[in-house]
XYZ file of N, CA and C in Angstrom:
564
model
N 0.684 -1.255 -0.078
C 0.087 0.101 -0.100
C 1.095 1.056 -0.069
N 0.512 2.174 -0.816
C 1.177 3.407 -0.882
C 1.069 4.306 0.350
N 2.267 5.239 0.495
C 2.041 6.077 1.685
C 1.351 7.195 1.626
N 0.488 7.695 2.599
C -0.539 9.224 2.213
C -0.052 9.859 1.496
N 1.507 10.380 1.435
C 1.870 11.274 0.765
C 1.855 10.972 -0.836
N 2.174 9.644 -1.262
C 2.407 9.316 -2.515
C 0.918 9.242 -2.870
N -0.197 9.015 -2.102
C -1.792 8.884 -2.618
C -2.156 10.178 -2.930
N -1.655 10.993 -2.261
C -2.191 12.475 -2.531
C -1.447 13.186 -3.571
N -0.491 12.710 -3.744
C 0.538 13.041 -5.006
C -0.355 12.496 -6.073
N -0.500 11.372 -6.227
C -1.404 10.630 -7.324
C -2.646 11.455 -7.609
N -3.295 11.888 -6.434
C -4.614 12.511 -6.739
C -4.077 14.022 -7.402
N -2.847 14.655 -6.835
C -2.607 15.858 -8.086
C -2.448 15.379 -9.068
N -1.608 14.260 -9.629
C -1.352 14.190 -11.067
C -2.641 13.782 -11.760
N -3.715 13.152 -11.222
C -4.736 12.583 -11.694
C -5.777 14.112 -12.242
N -5.637 15.117 -11.041
C -6.334 16.105 -11.087
C -5.504 17.246 -12.361
N -4.214 17.069 -12.465
C -3.798 18.060 -13.559
C -4.098 17.434 -14.939
N -3.730 15.961 -14.853
C -4.020 15.222 -16.178
C -5.643 15.394 -16.602
N -6.335 15.253 -15.813
C -7.945 15.676 -16.277
C -8.158 16.952 -16.509
N -7.533 18.131 -15.954
C -7.948 18.963 -16.103
C -7.338 19.565 -17.361
N -6.224 19.193 -17.958
C -5.681 19.382 -19.367
C -7.063 18.733 -20.113
N -7.481 17.229 -19.713
C -8.062 16.499 -20.894
C -9.267 17.349 -20.891
N -9.943 17.877 -19.684
C -11.218 18.537 -19.884
C -11.235 19.656 -20.804
N -10.177 20.226 -20.774
C -10.128 21.734 -21.795
C -9.458 21.364 -22.830
N -8.883 20.384 -23.261
C -8.337 19.994 -24.662
C -8.811 18.789 -25.533
N -9.446 17.957 -24.543
C -9.666 16.539 -24.948
C -8.838 15.608 -25.249
N -7.551 15.755 -24.817
C -6.128 14.923 -24.848
C -5.460 15.442 -23.808
N -4.438 14.560 -23.626
C -3.287 15.200 -22.968
C -3.255 14.760 -21.380
N -4.363 13.785 -20.984
C -4.232 13.245 -19.420
C -2.940 12.437 -19.102
N -2.781 11.385 -20.029
C -1.381 10.859 -19.757
C -0.275 11.373 -20.091
N -0.212 12.507 -20.704
C 1.215 13.240 -20.866
C 1.277 14.009 -19.564
N 0.247 14.810 -19.332
C 0.449 15.648 -17.874
C 0.603 14.773 -16.660
N -0.002 13.621 -16.523
C -0.145 12.766 -15.412
C 1.121 12.185 -15.173
N 1.827 11.838 -16.314
C 3.082 11.130 -16.292
C 4.219 12.202 -15.901
N 4.001 13.332 -16.478
C 5.102 14.570 -16.302
C 5.318 14.699 -14.973
N 4.346 15.130 -14.128
C 3.824 15.407 -12.819
C 4.418 14.168 -11.924
N 4.102 12.980 -12.262
C 4.389 11.609 -11.591
C 6.035 11.942 -11.740
N 6.669 12.036 -12.599
C 7.841 11.899 -13.127
C 8.603 12.982 -12.196
N 8.091 14.137 -11.976
C 8.463 15.424 -11.040
C 8.435 14.874 -9.409
N 7.369 14.049 -9.331
C 7.208 13.538 -8.002
C 8.466 12.532 -7.687
N 8.722 11.687 -8.737
C 9.834 10.463 -8.708
C 10.896 11.054 -8.419
N 11.351 12.367 -9.211
C 12.816 12.887 -9.102
C 12.816 13.674 -7.671
N 11.936 14.208 -7.085
C 11.770 14.481 -5.654
C 11.640 13.761 -4.743
N 11.319 12.380 -4.710
C 11.437 11.361 -3.935
C 10.303 11.286 -3.400
N 9.103 11.568 -3.726
C 7.642 11.591 -3.035
C 7.364 10.096 -3.880
N 7.555 9.750 -4.606
C 6.953 8.687 -5.285
C 8.017 7.272 -5.528
N 8.477 7.199 -4.407
C 9.581 6.293 -4.340
C 8.964 4.703 -3.989
N 7.912 4.423 -3.627
C 7.146 3.491 -3.099
C 6.592 2.667 -4.470
N 6.380 3.533 -5.385
C 5.395 3.263 -6.617
C 6.230 3.407 -8.084
N 6.254 2.180 -8.736
C 6.964 2.197 -9.917
C 5.950 2.783 -11.063
N 6.438 2.900 -12.408
C 5.787 3.256 -13.432
C 4.688 2.868 -13.823
N 4.590 1.309 -13.529
C 3.447 0.071 -13.937
C 2.406 0.913 -12.918
N 2.792 1.112 -11.710
C 1.633 1.308 -10.711
C 1.213 2.664 -11.143
N 1.970 3.572 -11.556
C 1.527 5.027 -11.820
C 0.399 4.755 -13.237
N 0.744 4.380 -14.008
C -0.379 3.554 -15.477
C -1.490 3.470 -14.982
N -1.614 2.563 -13.958
C -2.696 1.839 -13.270
C -3.512 2.809 -12.796
N -3.017 3.481 -12.056
C -3.670 4.552 -11.533
C -4.255 5.744 -12.401
N -3.293 6.001 -13.236
C -3.629 6.828 -14.518
C -5.002 6.176 -15.404
N -4.951 4.653 -15.469
C -6.138 4.446 -16.097
C -7.626 4.094 -15.100
N -7.356 4.451 -13.824
C -8.491 4.225 -13.148
C -9.084 5.829 -13.246
N -8.186 6.762 -12.862
C -8.494 8.006 -13.297
C -9.498 8.531 -14.469
N -8.636 7.791 -15.385
C -9.124 8.463 -16.782
C -10.882 7.519 -17.137
N -10.716 6.343 -16.417
C -12.299 5.419 -16.606
C -13.181 6.449 -15.760
N -12.706 7.121 -14.778
C -13.919 7.944 -14.155
C -14.093 9.304 -14.856
N -12.937 9.920 -15.358
C -13.429 11.257 -16.175
C -14.139 11.108 -17.261
N -13.527 10.152 -18.194
C -13.970 9.824 -19.740
C -15.652 10.039 -19.694
N -16.129 9.240 -19.116
C -17.773 9.220 -19.180
C -17.999 10.501 -18.796
N -17.658 11.227 -17.900
C -18.464 12.330 -17.648
C -17.884 13.118 -18.938
N -17.207 13.401 -19.185
C -16.569 14.142 -20.418
C -17.371 13.920 -21.485
N -17.599 12.783 -21.976
C -18.332 12.352 -23.344
C -19.537 12.465 -22.945
N -20.146 12.447 -21.566
C -21.606 12.986 -21.294
C -21.841 14.272 -21.595
N -20.832 15.156 -21.061
C -20.911 16.532 -21.133
C -21.000 17.270 -22.700
N -20.217 16.434 -23.226
C -20.020 17.026 -24.855
C -21.164 16.592 -25.975
N -21.925 15.818 -25.401
C -22.721 15.237 -26.237
C -22.407 14.348 -27.515
N -21.665 13.280 -26.842
C -21.069 12.704 -27.812
C -21.981 12.314 -29.421
N -23.592 11.811 -29.025
C -24.080 11.433 -30.219
C -24.082 12.318 -31.123
N -24.122 13.504 -30.648
C -24.649 14.787 -31.781
C -23.269 15.115 -32.450
N -22.161 15.138 -31.782
C -20.792 15.499 -32.585
C -20.231 14.526 -33.259
N -20.276 13.076 -32.537
C -19.001 12.051 -33.235
C -19.365 12.214 -34.638
N -18.220 11.930 -35.575
C -18.183 11.867 -36.575
C -17.596 10.315 -36.980
N -18.427 9.692 -37.617
C -18.480 8.307 -37.914
C -17.321 8.008 -39.109
N -17.154 9.037 -39.988
C -16.003 9.009 -40.969
C -14.740 8.967 -40.326
N -14.752 9.265 -39.220
C -13.350 9.222 -38.573
C -13.142 7.890 -38.045
N -14.269 7.526 -37.111
C -14.266 6.403 -36.607
C -14.139 4.984 -37.438
N -14.566 5.199 -38.673
C -14.295 3.923 -39.468
C -12.751 3.773 -39.785
N -12.154 4.718 -39.369
C -10.442 4.463 -39.762
C -9.982 4.264 -38.505
N -10.129 5.104 -37.419
C -9.515 4.927 -36.279
C -9.549 3.846 -35.662
N -10.738 3.508 -35.703
C -11.108 2.135 -34.629
C -10.492 0.621 -34.911
N -10.463 0.511 -36.407
C -9.530 -0.787 -36.911
C -8.290 -0.509 -36.736
N -7.646 0.451 -37.062
C -6.532 0.812 -36.807
C -5.922 0.631 -35.168
N -6.742 1.132 -34.535
C -6.393 1.102 -33.017
C -6.463 -0.629 -32.525
N -7.482 -1.191 -32.966
C -7.466 -2.486 -32.599
C -6.384 -3.534 -33.082
N -5.924 -3.086 -34.264
C -4.685 -3.969 -34.896
C -3.382 -3.473 -34.249
N -3.423 -1.967 -34.233
C -2.031 -1.555 -33.843
C -1.804 -1.328 -32.295
N -2.572 -1.647 -31.623
C -2.551 -1.866 -30.297
C -1.416 -3.065 -29.890
N -2.310 -4.377 -30.119
C -1.318 -5.837 -30.152
C -0.130 -5.255 -30.642
N -0.015 -5.089 -31.768
C 1.219 -4.705 -32.361
C 2.247 -3.784 -31.693
N 1.885 -2.596 -31.093
C 2.499 -1.934 -30.387
C 2.755 -2.424 -28.905
N 2.105 -3.191 -28.610
C 2.530 -4.278 -27.277
C 3.716 -5.208 -27.593
N 3.518 -5.716 -28.427
C 4.626 -6.720 -29.064
C 5.815 -6.050 -29.214
N 5.757 -4.852 -29.886
C 6.981 -4.160 -30.283
C 7.562 -3.712 -28.954
N 6.783 -3.416 -28.229
C 7.496 -2.587 -26.627
C 8.359 -3.686 -26.164
N 7.496 -4.961 -26.034
C 8.203 -5.966 -25.078
C 9.341 -6.461 -25.945
N 9.487 -6.575 -27.305
C 10.509 -7.398 -27.825
C 11.623 -6.563 -28.531
N 11.246 -5.214 -28.871
C 12.379 -4.274 -29.239
C 12.982 -3.578 -28.316
N 14.261 -3.058 -28.684
C 15.296 -2.307 -27.832
C 14.141 -0.866 -27.666
N 14.212 -0.186 -26.763
C 13.807 1.019 -26.348
C 14.243 2.409 -27.562
N 15.683 2.277 -27.825
C 16.473 3.010 -28.776
C 16.043 3.016 -29.978
N 15.683 1.717 -30.340
C 15.291 1.291 -31.704
C 13.942 1.933 -32.014
N 12.901 1.774 -31.006
C 11.471 2.317 -31.077
C 11.476 3.819 -30.935
N 12.087 4.420 -30.352
C 12.444 6.076 -30.357
C 13.011 6.446 -31.656
N 14.085 5.827 -32.054
C 14.397 6.140 -33.450
C 13.089 5.960 -34.613
N 12.297 5.059 -34.624
C 11.429 4.754 -35.744
C 10.296 5.807 -35.577
N 9.870 5.920 -34.262
C 8.913 6.996 -33.868
C 9.436 8.593 -34.350
N 10.795 8.752 -34.163
C 11.347 10.044 -34.352
C 11.476 10.431 -36.110
N 11.576 9.040 -36.595
C 11.776 9.194 -37.821
C 10.369 9.610 -38.632
N 9.373 8.888 -38.084
C 8.153 8.810 -38.661
C 7.182 10.232 -38.349
N 7.838 10.728 -37.235
C 7.161 11.950 -36.706
C 7.813 12.908 -37.716
N 8.994 12.970 -37.837
C 9.771 13.954 -38.602
C 9.265 13.872 -39.885
N 8.852 12.713 -40.479
C 8.698 12.844 -41.989
C 7.392 13.282 -42.019
N 6.189 13.163 -41.259
C 5.048 13.914 -41.391
C 5.095 15.204 -41.010
N 6.115 15.667 -40.289
C 6.288 17.238 -40.018
C 6.656 17.673 -41.318
N 7.800 17.263 -41.845
C 8.542 17.810 -43.299
C 7.358 17.682 -44.560
N 6.488 16.632 -44.405
C 5.409 16.410 -45.397
C 4.559 17.537 -45.305
N 3.763 18.062 -43.842
C 3.044 18.984 -43.780
C 3.324 20.340 -44.214
N 4.774 20.540 -44.057
C 5.445 22.131 -43.936
C 5.685 21.895 -45.643
N 5.964 20.864 -46.116
C 6.175 21.066 -47.767
C 4.796 21.019 -48.314
N 3.696 20.670 -48.073
C 2.601 20.717 -48.632
C 2.049 22.235 -48.425
N 2.169 23.001 -47.330
C 2.003 24.445 -47.292
C 2.660 25.057 -47.866
N 4.090 24.739 -47.905
C 4.904 25.823 -49.093
C 4.555 25.642 -50.423
N 4.108 24.245 -50.671
C 3.776 24.223 -52.355
C 2.639 24.930 -52.766
N 1.643 24.751 -51.741
C 0.632 25.838 -51.606
C 0.555 26.892 -51.705
N 1.542 27.717 -50.932
C 1.785 29.131 -50.929
C 2.326 29.356 -52.558
N 3.564 28.664 -52.983
C 4.123 28.823 -53.817
C 3.144 29.146 -54.939
N 2.181 27.849 -55.155
C 1.475 27.763 -56.443
C 0.438 29.299 -56.058
N 0.348 29.893 -55.131
C -0.650 30.890 -55.129
C -0.036 32.306 -55.283
N 1.481 32.208 -54.933
C 2.138 33.349 -55.324
C 2.457 33.637 -56.928
N 2.513 32.130 -57.626
C 2.889 32.300 -58.813
C 1.332 32.592 -59.534
N 0.568 32.472 -59.184
C -0.916 32.698 -59.610
C -1.366 34.171 -59.486
N -0.717 34.734 -58.574
C -1.100 36.171 -58.052
C -0.218 37.289 -58.850
N 0.801 36.720 -59.658
C 1.846 37.772 -60.050
C 0.991 38.759 -61.260
N 1.160 39.902 -61.186
C 0.511 40.871 -61.860
C -0.723 41.695 -61.359
N -0.998 41.065 -60.275
C -2.198 41.765 -59.702
C -1.822 42.952 -58.848
N -3.041 43.746 -58.581
C -2.381 44.953 -58.047
C -1.934 44.777 -56.297
N -1.300 45.580 -55.813
C -0.579 45.303 -54.600
C -1.612 45.006 -53.564
N -2.663 45.667 -53.683
C -4.039 45.452 -52.558
C -4.314 43.996 -52.499
N -4.193 43.445 -53.716
C -4.568 42.044 -53.608
C -3.612 41.086 -53.190
N -2.217 41.584 -53.159
C -1.260 40.629 -52.884
C -1.082 40.191 -51.548
N -1.388 38.753 -51.265
C -1.431 38.562 -49.930
C -0.022 38.633 -48.991
N 0.797 38.920 -49.839
C 2.322 39.189 -49.098
C 2.428 40.626 -48.832
N 1.710 41.209 -49.424
C 1.682 43.148 -49.094
C 0.800 43.448 -48.210
N -0.311 42.884 -48.302
C -1.513 43.211 -47.325
C -1.757 42.442 -45.944
N -2.795 42.787 -45.382
C -2.936 41.954 -44.241
C -3.769 41.034 -44.225
N -3.352 39.709 -43.925
C -3.779 38.258 -44.473
C -5.025 38.297 -43.814
N -5.992 38.361 -44.401
C -7.348 37.928 -44.315
C -7.994 36.654 -45.204
N -9.119 36.112 -44.613
C -9.730 35.079 -45.383
C -10.320 35.705 -47.014
N -10.903 37.058 -46.752
C -11.437 37.725 -48.013
C -10.639 37.999 -48.916
N -9.430 38.425 -48.681
C -8.185 38.750 -49.800
C -7.345 37.551 -50.165
N -7.815 36.446 -49.751
C -7.292 35.131 -50.448
C -5.929 34.911 -49.750
N -5.504 35.604 -48.676
C -4.036 35.192 -48.162
C -3.789 33.931 -47.761
N -4.879 33.281 -46.966
C -4.728 31.927 -46.867
C -4.781 30.792 -47.640
N -3.977 29.586 -47.531
C -3.965 28.517 -48.469
C -5.118 27.571 -48.236
N -5.270 26.892 -48.999
C -6.255 26.002 -49.035
C -6.359 25.188 -47.635
N -5.264 24.623 -47.170
C -5.040 24.012 -46.229
C -5.413 24.900 -44.703
N -4.890 25.931 -44.763
C -5.414 27.172 -43.839
C -6.875 27.239 -43.579
N -7.550 27.598 -44.998
C -8.924 27.798 -44.980
C -9.830 26.915 -44.416
N -9.320 25.467 -44.539
C -10.076 24.220 -44.071
C -9.775 24.478 -42.450
N -8.702 24.663 -42.012
C -8.543 24.859 -40.481
C -9.387 25.622 -39.860
N -9.823 27.109 -40.692
C -10.386 27.900 -39.901
C -11.814 27.878 -40.083
N -12.363 26.953 -41.125
C -13.582 26.417 -41.084
C -14.219 26.139 -39.657
N -15.454 26.473 -39.330
C -16.109 25.845 -38.067
C -16.849 24.630 -38.424
N -16.455 23.628 -37.584
C -17.036 22.405 -38.079
C -16.686 21.467 -36.798
N -17.721 20.460 -37.021
C -17.592 19.730 -35.868
C -16.460 18.752 -36.040
N -15.617 18.450 -35.002
C -14.283 17.922 -34.635
C -14.474 16.735 -34.063
N -13.668 15.624 -34.315
C -13.906 14.412 -33.160
C -12.481 14.207 -33.152
N -11.921 14.329 -31.860
C -10.508 14.255 -31.303
C -10.297 12.790 -30.770
N -9.838 11.900 -31.594
C -9.774 10.406 -31.409
C -8.873 10.319 -30.295
N -7.619 10.926 -29.942
C -6.859 10.710 -28.879
C -7.272 10.614 -27.323
N -8.407 11.697 -27.267
C -9.003 11.963 -26.219
C -10.452 11.520 -25.938
N -10.671 11.064 -27.231
C -12.430 10.568 -27.235
C -13.508 11.435 -26.870
N -13.004 12.814 -27.287
C -14.001 13.956 -26.683
C -14.411 14.575 -28.102
N -15.297 15.401 -27.871
C -15.522 16.184 -29.160
C -15.972 17.631 -29.023
N -15.589 18.308 -29.801
C -15.570 20.025 -29.762
C -16.212 20.541 -30.736
N -17.243 21.650 -30.855
C -17.720 22.286 -32.026
C -17.159 23.665 -31.824
N -16.135 23.761 -32.786
C -15.438 25.067 -32.653
C -14.784 25.384 -31.584
N -14.334 24.436 -31.044
C -13.427 24.032 -29.588
C -14.228 24.786 -28.358
N -15.553 24.984 -28.465
C -16.375 25.735 -27.361
C -17.452 25.106 -26.855
N -17.444 23.780 -26.801
C -18.543 23.039 -26.346
C -18.176 22.731 -24.682
N -17.197 23.125 -24.164
C -17.023 22.733 -22.618
C -17.370 24.055 -22.120
C-alpha cells in the first residue's frame, strides 16, 4: 500500500491530467506522467513504479472519460467517417505496439517514432509551402492591394492557403486521442 503522501500526489497527478483533458480533449497521460516523474525525481513517489502509476492513471481516466463524453453530447458531435478509420487501426495497432514494446529495444523504437514524426512534419510543411508557392505564382501581376504578401492576411483577400482555410472553417471535430468532441472548440 502506498503512503499517504504518495496517494495525495497521485491525486494531484490525476487532477492535473484530467484538467488538461477536460480543456483540450487529450493529454491526460502526458500531464499525469509528467507530474508523476517530477514527484519521482523529488523522492515522493519512491514507493511506486511506473506500472503502478499507469494503473492509477487508467483508473482516473475511466472516471473522467464518461463525464466528459456525456458533457460534450457525443451522439451529436461524433463523426462516423473518422471512427471508420481509427477504430480498426487502434484494434490492430495496439497488440502490435505491445509486442514491439516488449520485444524491441527502446532505442530502436524511439528512432522509428522520431523518423515517422519528422517525416510527417516535413510532409506537412512541404505541402503548405507548395500551396503558397502556387498561390504566389497565380497572384503575379495583380494590384498590391490584392497581393497576400503585401496586405494584412484575411480570408477575404485570399491570403490563406486551402489547407489554412480548411482549418479555419467551423465544423464539428472528433478528437480520437481524447475521445471527446468539440464544436469550434467551445462545447465545454
